[in-house]
Structure formats: C-alpha cells, structure tokens
Amino acid sequence: MDKKQNPELSQAELPPTQEEQVPVNPRSRKRQRDSDDDAELRAKRAQTAQPTLEPARLTRQNLARFNKMSTKKTSDPSDDSGSTKTLSTTASGFDVRARKNGILDPIGSRPPKNLEEIRERLAAPRETASPPESVYEDYAYTVQRAANEATIVGETLPLPKTYPREPYTRVLSQAFTAFPKNMGFNDGLSAPQPDFIEGLEMEEFLPFPVDEYVQGAVLYKDDRRSVTLPHLAGEWKASDGSMREATRQSGYDGAALVYARNQALAFKGESDPPGHASITTFTTNGTQVHFYAHYATPTKNGALEYHQFPVKSTNLVNSYIEHKEGRRGLRNAQDHAKRQSQALRDQLKEHYEQPRSSGLRPIAEGAPTLPILGTELLGTYGDEDDHEVVEPQPVYQPTPPTSFKPKHSKSHHPHPTTNSSKAPSSTHSSTHSRRGKRRASSSQSSHGSLGHVNKHRSYWKKDASGRYYHKHSDGTLSWLDDNEDDGRD
C-alpha cells in the first residue's frame, strides 16, 4: 500500500514536531482550518501546563523521591534555620545527638550514691499476696508467642499495679506536647514519648500554678488533668525488637523527668544530694524487664550530664520465682514514684503558700498594715535608734479601738530640733509599705506603750488623770496617747 494512501502510517512516520502532529486525513482538514484559533489556544495551554506535569511522570527516580517524602521527616541537628522538624528517637543520628546533649548510656553512666537503697526497695516484700503459679504459666505461654509489640503491651500490662479512683494518672504512648524545647538535653530532638508514664494530675498542685513556675512539670498541652512531675516511665519492645533502642528511649525519658524534678527543686531553692537518683525507668519485651536509675551531674564547663545506670534485670518467663521478682520490682517502683510525687507536690504548695500566711504581708495592694493593739513594736523590731522620726500617715479603720481617746484642742508648735532625736518614736508611726519597714504606730494605746514609758521615765511624766506627757523647753506639752498631724500636742 502506498504510504500516501495510508493516513495512519503517514502520521506515524512524521517527525515529532508540533506542526506535523496535525492529522492529515483530508476529511478533517476543513474542520482543522475552521478551528485554527482553538488549536492555537490548546497548544498554548499544553506549553503552559508542561512544566507542572513533568515532575509527576511515573519514573523510578520520581517514585523513589515520593517514597522518601512519605517517610518520617528528620532534620539535621546542626541546622539552625529555625525549622520545626526534629530528630525522633527512632531516626538515624539520635544516639549521637543525645550524647552531644549530655545523655549518657548505661555503659558511660556512674552508679548513683543511693544504688543499694534502690535495689533494696525494688526487692522489698509486699503486703499483698503474689498471683498463683498458674497465672505465671499462662503469662509465659502467651507472651513468648506474641506477634508484635502491641500484643506484648497487652500481656504485660497486668504486671504493674493500678491506682483506681485516685488523681494519679497513667498514659500510654503519648508525646510530651507541653514540654519545653532546647533545654540542653533535648536540643534538636523530638519530644519524649514513653510507652508508659504515670503521675499526679496538674489540679493536684493547686493553688500552686505549677505550669507557670516549673518548666517541664506539665507534660501535655491544654489539659487540666495532665500528668505532672512524674517519677517513673517505661518502654516496651516486641520479643524480636531491639532492646538497645528501648534503652536509648528510656535514657531520654529519664533525662526529661530528671530535668523537671530539678526545676521543681530549684523553685524552692533546693536540690537533690549530689549523685542521688530519684527517677526510675524500666524497659521490657515481655520476657525480660530492666530497671534504670537516673540523675544529673554538672560537668567542668557547667553543662549537665544525665546518667542512666542499670539497677536490676529480671527474667519474667524463666521461673515462677523470677516472675514474682520482676512483678514485685515494678510495683515497688510505682509506689515509690507515687510517694515522691506526692511529697514534691506538698513541698511546692507549702513553699508557694508560705509568704501568703505571713502576718507581715499586706491584706491588699497599697493598703497599710494596721498595728496590733497591746504589743510592743519597738521591743520587737529593735532599739529606738533604729527607727526614724517621720511624719505620720493616716491609718483608716472601720471602727477605732476602744483604747482610743478623743483628741484635745491644744495649740501646736513644731518640735525643736534639739528634742526631735530624744522623743521616742512610739508616739507616732507610719507603715512604709514599699520598704517593708515597720515603725511604732500612733494608734497604739497608752497601755500598749507602758514598756516604752518605763524605759524613758526621764522623758515622760504622769499627770493626775494617769496620762503621760512631756513638757518641752518652749512650754508646750506632748501627750503619749494622742494622734496629731505634726506629732505634737
């Protein structure tokens, strides 16, 4: 067949140019001429769309690029661009970054000073009875056949105890959304996310606003029931999972809990004894359970190193005796962590409320502190020379004390300069609210000032009515129990 008589063959052999891609079928030429404008418009649209469609071609390179984009994103720890991407505990590079942040592994950690105390506490007998041996046999049979980590978690959850109907909350596999970033130990890392965490609820710390005063105390953002200042965390792995990875995650969890506890103690102006471990973590794959003690020590350059020292390891399936040891250790660690959390809560609340219960604290901002009648202010706050002679400030009370006497109409004269240093300051006073100085009050009755009168008998004289007065060199009198604007009678 002649190529010219075969439109399809002729079209296939044309060079791949835009003009030659137009069909050569004679029947369609008229239609093509009538729609030249439409063809030009379509060509322009094709040229415009071509750059955006090109990256979507299904090639091996683009497919590999797509797979890379769909995986969990991590960032270069050395990136200072302010990107929100962080390095997760499962990402490559986490171990090195954690070490640069001061988180030590068990091999590089030093034993805590209270190591033996921790070991004894984990092994201490409990008041409740152990489960029967049949429970252990069922556990060993099931856990060794678990197909994945979720099954391991489900089978091992009965080992730790629960605290029903108590504001002591357990949370599984939840990231610390409220934890501050870049605190040294977590620079460039994602938020800790232990498989197991439990602690007091934030409301248990009221009226102390723990979220405002202690960094890292509250774990979850915008949650009034958030776990707060916990002392125990745990990590699970499947039976064929990497326990080394669980250990790394446990070290990160423990560092976060140590940081928060140290911040809480710093708020009170205190700290744990050097080398003393108060935080515990555990790792388990259902077959074995490992316990670690965590604490921080300063380095020569002022930074902190977070230790993770192995305390004890127990096999949960080897024998009934070892199973009970592992179960006992978990529950003893839980009870101790709960007691520590409660003690720290009480200390924080007491420290926060202590200034509020002081009698020296003003009732309202700017309001003067009223004197307590029947007390010797000078005897409490020092000698006469320690107090200034100042112009009295008005003291407002709803009802004046019964010991107040009506003022007398007398002429007023300024104190001579020579007498101002001799006159005891108990005749008049003011409360200096800004400096916090307490001076003797003019509202003090004559009975409340008897001690001061006895001390200065040569200055004050008693008249026939029993009132004390002083006669100045200019002939004027000052009365002990009167309250005049210029301090004179």
PDB file of N, CA, C and O in Angstrom, residues 74-79 85-88 93-94 97 101 181-191 252:
ATOM      1  N   THR A  74      13.078  13.905  59.323  1.00  0.00           N
ATOM      2  CA  THR A  74      14.016  14.247  60.379  1.00  0.00           C
ATOM      3  C   THR A  74      14.837  15.423  59.913  1.00  0.00           C
ATOM      4  O   THR A  74      14.869  15.736  58.723  1.00  0.00           O
ATOM      5  N   SER A  75      15.497  16.065  60.839  1.00  0.00           N
ATOM      6  CA  SER A  75      16.279  17.235  60.488  1.00  0.00           C
ATOM      7  C   SER A  75      17.729  17.017  60.846  1.00  0.00           C
ATOM      8  O   SER A  75      18.066  16.195  61.688  1.00  0.00           O
ATOM      9  N   ASP A  76      18.555  17.768  60.202  1.00  0.00           N
ATOM     10  CA  ASP A  76      19.970  17.771  60.538  1.00  0.00           C
ATOM     11  C   ASP A  76      20.148  18.509  61.852  1.00  0.00           C
ATOM     12  O   ASP A  76      19.765  19.667  61.975  1.00  0.00           O
ATOM     13  N   PRO A  77      20.671  17.874  62.879  1.00  0.00           N
ATOM     14  CA  PRO A  77      20.806  18.554  64.177  1.00  0.00           C
ATOM     15  C   PRO A  77      21.627  19.822  64.103  1.00  0.00           C
ATOM     16  O   PRO A  77      21.493  20.683  64.953  1.00  0.00           O
ATOM     17  N   SER A  78      22.465  19.942  63.108  1.00  0.00           N
ATOM     18  CA  SER A  78      23.286  21.146  63.001  1.00  0.00           C
ATOM     19  C   SER A  78      22.580  22.268  62.285  1.00  0.00           C
ATOM     20  O   SER A  78      23.126  23.341  62.108  1.00  0.00           O
ATOM     21  N   ASP A  79      21.323  22.020  61.851  1.00  0.00           N
ATOM     22  CA  ASP A  79      20.578  23.038  61.121  1.00  0.00           C
ATOM     23  C   ASP A  79      20.066  24.087  62.088  1.00  0.00           C
ATOM     24  O   ASP A  79      19.332  23.775  63.019  1.00  0.00           O
ATOM     25  N   LYS A  85      11.204  20.818  62.211  1.00  0.00           N
ATOM     26  CA  LYS A  85      11.496  19.399  62.096  1.00  0.00           C
ATOM     27  C   LYS A  85      12.515  19.009  63.154  1.00  0.00           C
ATOM     28  O   LYS A  85      13.484  19.701  63.395  1.00  0.00           O
ATOM     29  N   THR A  86      12.279  17.863  63.791  1.00  0.00           N
ATOM     30  CA  THR A  86      13.178  17.406  64.837  1.00  0.00           C
ATOM     31  C   THR A  86      13.542  15.956  64.598  1.00  0.00           C
ATOM     32  O   THR A  86      12.934  15.263  63.791  1.00  0.00           O
ATOM     33  N   LEU A  87      14.518  15.502  65.344  1.00  0.00           N
ATOM     34  CA  LEU A  87      15.019  14.148  65.206  1.00  0.00           C
ATOM     35  C   LEU A  87      14.314  13.261  66.211  1.00  0.00           C
ATOM     36  O   LEU A  87      14.384  13.484  67.411  1.00  0.00           O
ATOM     37  N   SER A  88      13.610  12.232  65.734  1.00  0.00           N
ATOM     38  CA  SER A  88      12.895  11.331  66.627  1.00  0.00           C
ATOM     39  C   SER A  88      13.852  10.318  67.214  1.00  0.00           C
ATOM     40  O   SER A  88      14.964  10.123  66.739  1.00  0.00           O
ATOM     41  N   GLY A  93      20.862   8.906  63.769  1.00  0.00           N
ATOM     42  CA  GLY A  93      21.518  10.099  64.292  1.00  0.00           C
ATOM     43  C   GLY A  93      21.065  10.484  65.675  1.00  0.00           C
ATOM     44  O   GLY A  93      21.679  11.354  66.308  1.00  0.00           O
ATOM     45  N   PHE A  94      19.998   9.847  66.186  1.00  0.00           N
ATOM     46  CA  PHE A  94      19.506  10.206  67.513  1.00  0.00           C
ATOM     47  C   PHE A  94      20.538   9.908  68.591  1.00  0.00           C
ATOM     48  O   PHE A  94      20.745  10.705  69.512  1.00  0.00           O
ATOM     49  N   ARG A  97      23.286  12.523  68.672  1.00  0.00           N
ATOM     50  CA  ARG A  97      22.754  13.805  69.143  1.00  0.00           C
ATOM     51  C   ARG A  97      22.474  13.750  70.644  1.00  0.00           C
ATOM     52  O   ARG A  97      22.760  14.700  71.380  1.00  0.00           O
ATOM     53  N   ASN A 101      24.086  16.056  73.670  1.00  0.00           N
ATOM     54  CA  ASN A 101      23.239  16.786  74.610  1.00  0.00           C
ATOM     55  C   ASN A 101      23.497  16.407  76.062  1.00  0.00           C
ATOM     56  O   ASN A 101      22.859  16.945  76.962  1.00  0.00           O
ATOM     57  N   LYS A 181      11.232  23.054  74.588  1.00  0.00           N
ATOM     58  CA  LYS A 181      12.246  22.586  73.640  1.00  0.00           C
ATOM     59  C   LYS A 181      13.601  23.225  73.945  1.00  0.00           C
ATOM     60  O   LYS A 181      13.684  24.275  74.561  1.00  0.00           O
ATOM     61  N   ASN A 182      14.634  22.540  73.456  1.00  0.00           N
ATOM     62  CA  ASN A 182      16.009  23.061  73.521  1.00  0.00           C
ATOM     63  C   ASN A 182      16.416  23.459  74.944  1.00  0.00           C
ATOM     64  O   ASN A 182      16.864  24.579  75.185  1.00  0.00           O
ATOM     65  N   MET A 183      16.246  22.516  75.855  1.00  0.00           N
ATOM     66  CA  MET A 183      16.652  22.727  77.245  1.00  0.00           C
ATOM     67  C   MET A 183      18.025  22.131  77.534  1.00  0.00           C
ATOM     68  O   MET A 183      18.392  21.932  78.681  1.00  0.00           O
ATOM     69  N   GLY A 184      18.766  21.843  76.481  1.00  0.00           N
ATOM     70  CA  GLY A 184      20.090  21.262  76.639  1.00  0.00           C
ATOM     71  C   GLY A 184      20.084  19.789  76.310  1.00  0.00           C
ATOM     72  O   GLY A 184      20.668  19.356  75.318  1.00  0.00           O
ATOM     73  N   PHE A 185      19.392  19.007  77.106  1.00  0.00           N
ATOM     74  CA  PHE A 185      19.367  17.563  76.877  1.00  0.00           C
ATOM     75  C   PHE A 185      18.508  17.178  75.672  1.00  0.00           C
ATOM     76  O   PHE A 185      18.678  16.099  75.096  1.00  0.00           O
ATOM     77  N   ASN A 186      17.558  18.041  75.272  1.00  0.00           N
ATOM     78  CA  ASN A 186      16.670  17.712  74.153  1.00  0.00           C
ATOM     79  C   ASN A 186      16.867  18.630  72.951  1.00  0.00           C
ATOM     80  O   ASN A 186      15.965  18.750  72.117  1.00  0.00           O
ATOM     81  N   ASP A 187      18.006  19.265  72.834  1.00  0.00           N
ATOM     82  CA  ASP A 187      18.267  20.134  71.687  1.00  0.00           C
ATOM     83  C   ASP A 187      18.213  19.323  70.388  1.00  0.00           C
ATOM     84  O   ASP A 187      18.900  18.305  70.248  1.00  0.00           O
ATOM     85  N   GLY A 188      17.406  19.764  69.431  1.00  0.00           N
ATOM     86  CA  GLY A 188      17.315  19.109  68.135  1.00  0.00           C
ATOM     87  C   GLY A 188      16.592  17.785  68.140  1.00  0.00           C
ATOM     88  O   GLY A 188      16.610  17.078  67.126  1.00  0.00           O
ATOM     89  N   LEU A 189      15.941  17.427  69.228  1.00  0.00           N
ATOM     90  CA  LEU A 189      15.241  16.148  69.324  1.00  0.00           C
ATOM     91  C   LEU A 189      13.741  16.378  69.461  1.00  0.00           C
ATOM     92  O   LEU A 189      13.297  17.404  69.969  1.00  0.00           O
ATOM     93  N   SER A 190      12.977  15.395  69.004  1.00  0.00           N
ATOM     94  CA  SER A 190      11.532  15.476  69.170  1.00  0.00           C
ATOM     95  C   SER A 190      11.178  15.274  70.643  1.00  0.00           C
ATOM     96  O   SER A 190      11.999  14.840  71.452  1.00  0.00           O
ATOM     97  N   ALA A 191       9.937  15.587  70.985  1.00  0.00           N
ATOM     98  CA  ALA A 191       9.504  15.474  72.382  1.00  0.00           C
ATOM     99  C   ALA A 191       9.547  14.021  72.832  1.00  0.00           C
ATOM    100  O   ALA A 191       9.260  13.107  72.056  1.00  0.00           O
ATOM    101  N   TYR A 252      16.390   8.841  77.346  1.00  0.00           N
ATOM    102  CA  TYR A 252      15.823  10.146  77.001  1.00  0.00           C
ATOM    103  C   TYR A 252      14.646  10.483  77.910  1.00  0.00           C
ATOM    104  O   TYR A 252      14.518  11.612  78.402  1.00  0.00           O
TER     105      TYR A 252
END
